[in-house]
Short mmCIF file of C-alpha atoms in Angstrom, two decimals:
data_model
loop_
_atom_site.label_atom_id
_atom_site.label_comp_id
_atom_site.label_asym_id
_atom_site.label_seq_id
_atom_site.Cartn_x
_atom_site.Cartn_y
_atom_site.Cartn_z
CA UNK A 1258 0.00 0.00 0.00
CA UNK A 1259 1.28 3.48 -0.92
CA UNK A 1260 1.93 6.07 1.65
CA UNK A 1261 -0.88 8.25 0.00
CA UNK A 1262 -3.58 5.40 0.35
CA UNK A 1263 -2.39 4.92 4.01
CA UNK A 1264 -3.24 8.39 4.62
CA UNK A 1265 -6.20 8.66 2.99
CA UNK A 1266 -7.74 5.80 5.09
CA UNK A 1267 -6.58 7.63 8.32
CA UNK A 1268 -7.95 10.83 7.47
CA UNK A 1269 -11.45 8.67 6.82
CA UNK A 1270 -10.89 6.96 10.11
CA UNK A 1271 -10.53 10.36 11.61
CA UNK A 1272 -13.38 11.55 9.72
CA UNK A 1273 -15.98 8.93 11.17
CA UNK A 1274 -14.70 9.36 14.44
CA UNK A 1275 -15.02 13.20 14.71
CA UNK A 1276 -18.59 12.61 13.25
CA UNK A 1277 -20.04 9.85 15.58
CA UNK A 1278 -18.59 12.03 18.24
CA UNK A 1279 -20.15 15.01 17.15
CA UNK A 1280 -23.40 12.81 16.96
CA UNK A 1281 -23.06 11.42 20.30
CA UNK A 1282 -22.44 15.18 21.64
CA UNK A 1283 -25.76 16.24 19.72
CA UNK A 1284 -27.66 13.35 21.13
CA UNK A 1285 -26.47 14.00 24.79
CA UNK A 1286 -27.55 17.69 24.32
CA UNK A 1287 -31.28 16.35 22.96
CA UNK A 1288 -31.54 14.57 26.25
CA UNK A 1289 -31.01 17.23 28.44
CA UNK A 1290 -32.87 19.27 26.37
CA UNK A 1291 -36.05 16.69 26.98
CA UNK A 1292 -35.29 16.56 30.05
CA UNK A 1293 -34.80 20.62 31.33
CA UNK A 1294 -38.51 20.23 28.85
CA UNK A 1295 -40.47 18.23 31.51
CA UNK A 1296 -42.31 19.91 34.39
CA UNK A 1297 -40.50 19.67 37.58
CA UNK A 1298 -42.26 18.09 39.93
CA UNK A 1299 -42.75 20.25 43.19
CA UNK A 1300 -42.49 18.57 46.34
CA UNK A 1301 -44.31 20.92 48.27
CA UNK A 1302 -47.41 20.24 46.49
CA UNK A 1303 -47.47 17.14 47.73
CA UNK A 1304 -46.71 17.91 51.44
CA UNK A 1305 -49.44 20.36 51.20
CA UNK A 1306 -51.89 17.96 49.20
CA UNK A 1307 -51.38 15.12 52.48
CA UNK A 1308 -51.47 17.91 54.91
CA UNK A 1309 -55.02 19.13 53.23
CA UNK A 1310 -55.93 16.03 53.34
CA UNK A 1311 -55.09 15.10 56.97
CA UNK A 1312 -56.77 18.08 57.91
CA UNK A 1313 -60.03 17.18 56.31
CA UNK A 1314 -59.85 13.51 58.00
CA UNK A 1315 -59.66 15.26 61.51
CA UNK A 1316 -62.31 17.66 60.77
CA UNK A 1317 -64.50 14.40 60.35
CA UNK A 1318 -62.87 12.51 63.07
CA UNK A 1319 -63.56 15.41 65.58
CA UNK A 1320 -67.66 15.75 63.97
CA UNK A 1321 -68.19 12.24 64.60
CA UNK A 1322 -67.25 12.39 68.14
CA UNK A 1323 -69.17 15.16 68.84
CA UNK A 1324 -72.19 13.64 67.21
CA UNK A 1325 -71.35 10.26 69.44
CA UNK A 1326 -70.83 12.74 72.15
CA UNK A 1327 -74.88 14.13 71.62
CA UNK A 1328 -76.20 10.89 70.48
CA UNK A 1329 -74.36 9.33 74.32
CA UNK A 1330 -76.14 12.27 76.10
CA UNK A 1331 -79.31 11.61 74.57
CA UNK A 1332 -79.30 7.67 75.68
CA UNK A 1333 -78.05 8.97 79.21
CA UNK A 1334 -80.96 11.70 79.73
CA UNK A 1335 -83.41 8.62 78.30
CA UNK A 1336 -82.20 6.45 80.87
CA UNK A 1337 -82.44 8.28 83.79
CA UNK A 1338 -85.92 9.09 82.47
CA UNK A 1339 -86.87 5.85 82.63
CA UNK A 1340 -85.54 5.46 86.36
CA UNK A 1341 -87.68 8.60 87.50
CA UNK A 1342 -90.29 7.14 85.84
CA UNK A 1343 -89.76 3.63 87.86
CA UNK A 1344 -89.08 5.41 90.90
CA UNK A 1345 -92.24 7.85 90.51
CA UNK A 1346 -94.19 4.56 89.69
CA UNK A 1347 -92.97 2.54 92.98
CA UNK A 1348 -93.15 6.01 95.11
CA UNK A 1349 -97.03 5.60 93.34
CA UNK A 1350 -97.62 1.77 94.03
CA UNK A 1351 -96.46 2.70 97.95
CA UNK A 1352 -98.53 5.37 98.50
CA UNK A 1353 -101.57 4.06 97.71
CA UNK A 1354 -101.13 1.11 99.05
CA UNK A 1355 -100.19 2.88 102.31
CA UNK A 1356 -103.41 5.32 101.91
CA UNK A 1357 -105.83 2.34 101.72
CA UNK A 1358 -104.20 0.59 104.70
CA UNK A 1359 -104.42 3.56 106.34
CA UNK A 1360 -107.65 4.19 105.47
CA UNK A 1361 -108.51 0.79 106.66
CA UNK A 1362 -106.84 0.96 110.09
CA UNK A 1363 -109.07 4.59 110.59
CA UNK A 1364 -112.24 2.50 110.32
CA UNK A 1365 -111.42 -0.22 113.04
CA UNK A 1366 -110.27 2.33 115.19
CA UNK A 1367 -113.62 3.19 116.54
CA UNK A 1368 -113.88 -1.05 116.97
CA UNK A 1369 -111.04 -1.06 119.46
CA UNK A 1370 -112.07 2.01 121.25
CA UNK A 1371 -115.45 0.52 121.79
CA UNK A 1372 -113.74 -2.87 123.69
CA UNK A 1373 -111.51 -0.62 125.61
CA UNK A 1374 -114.72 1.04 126.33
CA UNK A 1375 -116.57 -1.84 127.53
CA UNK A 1376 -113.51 -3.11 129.60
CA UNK A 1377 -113.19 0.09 131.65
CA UNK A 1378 -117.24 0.25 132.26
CA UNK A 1379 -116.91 -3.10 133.45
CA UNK A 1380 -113.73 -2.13 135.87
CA UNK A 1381 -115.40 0.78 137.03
CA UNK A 1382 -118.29 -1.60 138.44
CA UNK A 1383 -118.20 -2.77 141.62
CA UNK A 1384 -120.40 -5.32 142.06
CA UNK A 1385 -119.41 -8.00 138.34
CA UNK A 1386 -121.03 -11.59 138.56
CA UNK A 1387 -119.20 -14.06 137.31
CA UNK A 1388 -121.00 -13.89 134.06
CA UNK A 1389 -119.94 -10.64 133.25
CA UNK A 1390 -116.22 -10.87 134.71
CA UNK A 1391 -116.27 -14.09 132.18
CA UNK A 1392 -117.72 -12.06 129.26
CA UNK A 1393 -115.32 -9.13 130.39
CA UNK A 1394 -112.32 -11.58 129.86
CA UNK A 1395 -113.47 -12.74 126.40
CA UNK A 1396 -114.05 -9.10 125.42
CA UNK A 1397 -110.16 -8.31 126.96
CA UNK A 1398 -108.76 -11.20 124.67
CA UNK A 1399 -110.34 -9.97 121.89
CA UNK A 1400 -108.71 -6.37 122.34
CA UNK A 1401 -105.92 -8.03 122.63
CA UNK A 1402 -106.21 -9.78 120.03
CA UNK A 1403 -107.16 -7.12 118.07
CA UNK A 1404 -104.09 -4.85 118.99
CA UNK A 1405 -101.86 -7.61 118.30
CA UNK A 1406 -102.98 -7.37 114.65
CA UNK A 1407 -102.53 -4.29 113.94
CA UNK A 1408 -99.16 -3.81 115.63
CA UNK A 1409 -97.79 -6.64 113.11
CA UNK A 1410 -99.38 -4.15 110.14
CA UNK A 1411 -97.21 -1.41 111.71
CA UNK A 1412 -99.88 0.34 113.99
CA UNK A 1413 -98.28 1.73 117.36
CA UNK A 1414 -100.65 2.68 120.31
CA UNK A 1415 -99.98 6.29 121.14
CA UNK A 1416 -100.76 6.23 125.21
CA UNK A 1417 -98.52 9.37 126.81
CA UNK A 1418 -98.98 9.32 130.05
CA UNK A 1419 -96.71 11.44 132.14
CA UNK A 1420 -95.15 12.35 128.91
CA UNK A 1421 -94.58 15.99 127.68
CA UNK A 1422 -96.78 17.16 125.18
CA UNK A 1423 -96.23 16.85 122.15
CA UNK A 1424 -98.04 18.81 118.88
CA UNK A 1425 -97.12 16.49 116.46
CA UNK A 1426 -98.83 13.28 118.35
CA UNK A 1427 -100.94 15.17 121.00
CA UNK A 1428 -104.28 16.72 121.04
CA UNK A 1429 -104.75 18.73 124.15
CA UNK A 1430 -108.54 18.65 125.43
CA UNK A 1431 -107.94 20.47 128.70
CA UNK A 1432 -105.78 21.91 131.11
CA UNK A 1433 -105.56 20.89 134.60
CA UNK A 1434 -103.11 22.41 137.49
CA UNK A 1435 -100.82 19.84 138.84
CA UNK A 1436 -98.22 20.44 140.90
CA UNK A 1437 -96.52 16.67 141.04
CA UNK A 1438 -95.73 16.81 137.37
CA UNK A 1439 -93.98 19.23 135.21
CA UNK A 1440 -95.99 22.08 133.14
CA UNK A 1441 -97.39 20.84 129.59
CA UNK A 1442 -97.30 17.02 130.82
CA UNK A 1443 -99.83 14.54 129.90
CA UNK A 1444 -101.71 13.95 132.88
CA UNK A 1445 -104.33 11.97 131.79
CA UNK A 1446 -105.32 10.21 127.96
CA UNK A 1447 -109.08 10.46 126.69
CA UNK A 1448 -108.50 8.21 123.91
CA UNK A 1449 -105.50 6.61 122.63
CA UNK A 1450 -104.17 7.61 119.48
CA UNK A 1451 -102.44 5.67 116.85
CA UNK A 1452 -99.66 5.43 114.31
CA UNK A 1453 -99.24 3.95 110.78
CA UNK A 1454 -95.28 3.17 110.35
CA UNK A 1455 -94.43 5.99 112.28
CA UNK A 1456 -96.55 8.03 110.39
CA UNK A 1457 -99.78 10.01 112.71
CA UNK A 1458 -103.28 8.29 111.45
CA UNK A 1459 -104.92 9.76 115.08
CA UNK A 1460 -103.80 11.82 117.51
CA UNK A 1461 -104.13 10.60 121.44
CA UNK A 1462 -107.16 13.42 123.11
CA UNK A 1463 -105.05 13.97 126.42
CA UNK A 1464 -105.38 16.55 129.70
CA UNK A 1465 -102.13 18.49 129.74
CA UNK A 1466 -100.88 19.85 133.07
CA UNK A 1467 -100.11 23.75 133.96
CA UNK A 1468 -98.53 25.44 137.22
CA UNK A 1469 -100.49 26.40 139.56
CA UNK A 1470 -101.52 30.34 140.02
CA UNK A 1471 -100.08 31.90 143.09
CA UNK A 1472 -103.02 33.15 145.79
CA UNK A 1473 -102.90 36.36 146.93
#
């Protein structure tokens, strides 16, 4: 091979190497063209897309625990509703069936004071057969009897005597002077009265003692 056709391939070698660099250089400047092209993607868009977001999922978490919150105080106002309602009912239930024992006990009242009466005629007799002291005793167990009854009911026989007055179980019928006893006692009981459970159903008719007035 001649020196001249030795060069001439070298120069061509050269040739296609300057150009495929020159084509690799023009590609590498396409790319970064395309890529300074596409949109940059901001990253604080997206922090304040999730934070919008997590907002908006509080917002609903905090409504639907205040509407759990009414919806609780609702059932809580409904139940103790309901309670009153049981307790007014049973308050009910007791109080009438208190009023019609009470009611009841009022109308054998007059029954025992008319035994009482009829022992303490029969006491106050001085001359009693044995007939009558025998018909005395029957009536006497049948007091009794009769007491007994309505203690286990809850009646209590209100007899004060030598007791202070009292108001609240006391009717006062008279005043008597009495010097043995303290002023405003209960010297003497007219009829006996009577409580219902510790509730008044008849005062006791009693003779109250006051001092005596100084003479002159």
């Amino acid at each position: 091979m001649s020196g001249k056709d030795k060069q001439g391939k070298d120069s061509a070698s050269n040739a296609d190497s300057t150009g495929q660099a020159v084509e690799n250089d023009s590609g590498t400047e396409e790319q970064d063209q395309a890529l300074s092209d596409q949109p940059e993607v901001d990253g604080s868009e997206d922090l304040t897309g999730e934070s919008g977001e997590a907002g908006s999922m509080d917002t609903r978490l905090e409504e639907a625990l205040a509407e759990a919150d009414k919806y609780r105080d609702v059932a809580l106002r409904a139940e103790a509703e309901v309670q009153n309602v049981r307790r007014r009912a049973g308050l009910d239930v007791e109080n009438a069936h208190r009023f019609a024992l009470e009611r009841f006990v009022n109308k054998l009242l007059p029954v025992v004071d008319s035994l009482e009466k009829a022992l303490e005629s029969v006491e106050q007799t001085d001359a009693v057969d044995e007939t009558t002291r025998a018909i005395a005793e029957g009536v006497g167990l049948c007091q009794k009897m009769f007491v007994d009854v309505l203690e286990k009911e809850g009646v209590a026989v209100v007899d004060p005597v030598g007791e202070p007055f009292d108001p609240n179980l006391h009717q006062a019928m008279s005043m008597v002077e009495n010097s043995d006893v303290e002023p405003s006692s209960v010297v003497a009981v007219i009829q006996r009265g009577y409580t219902l459970n510790k509730r008044l159903v008849r005062p006791a008719m009693v003779m109250v003692s006051k001092a005596s007035e100084a003479k002159n």
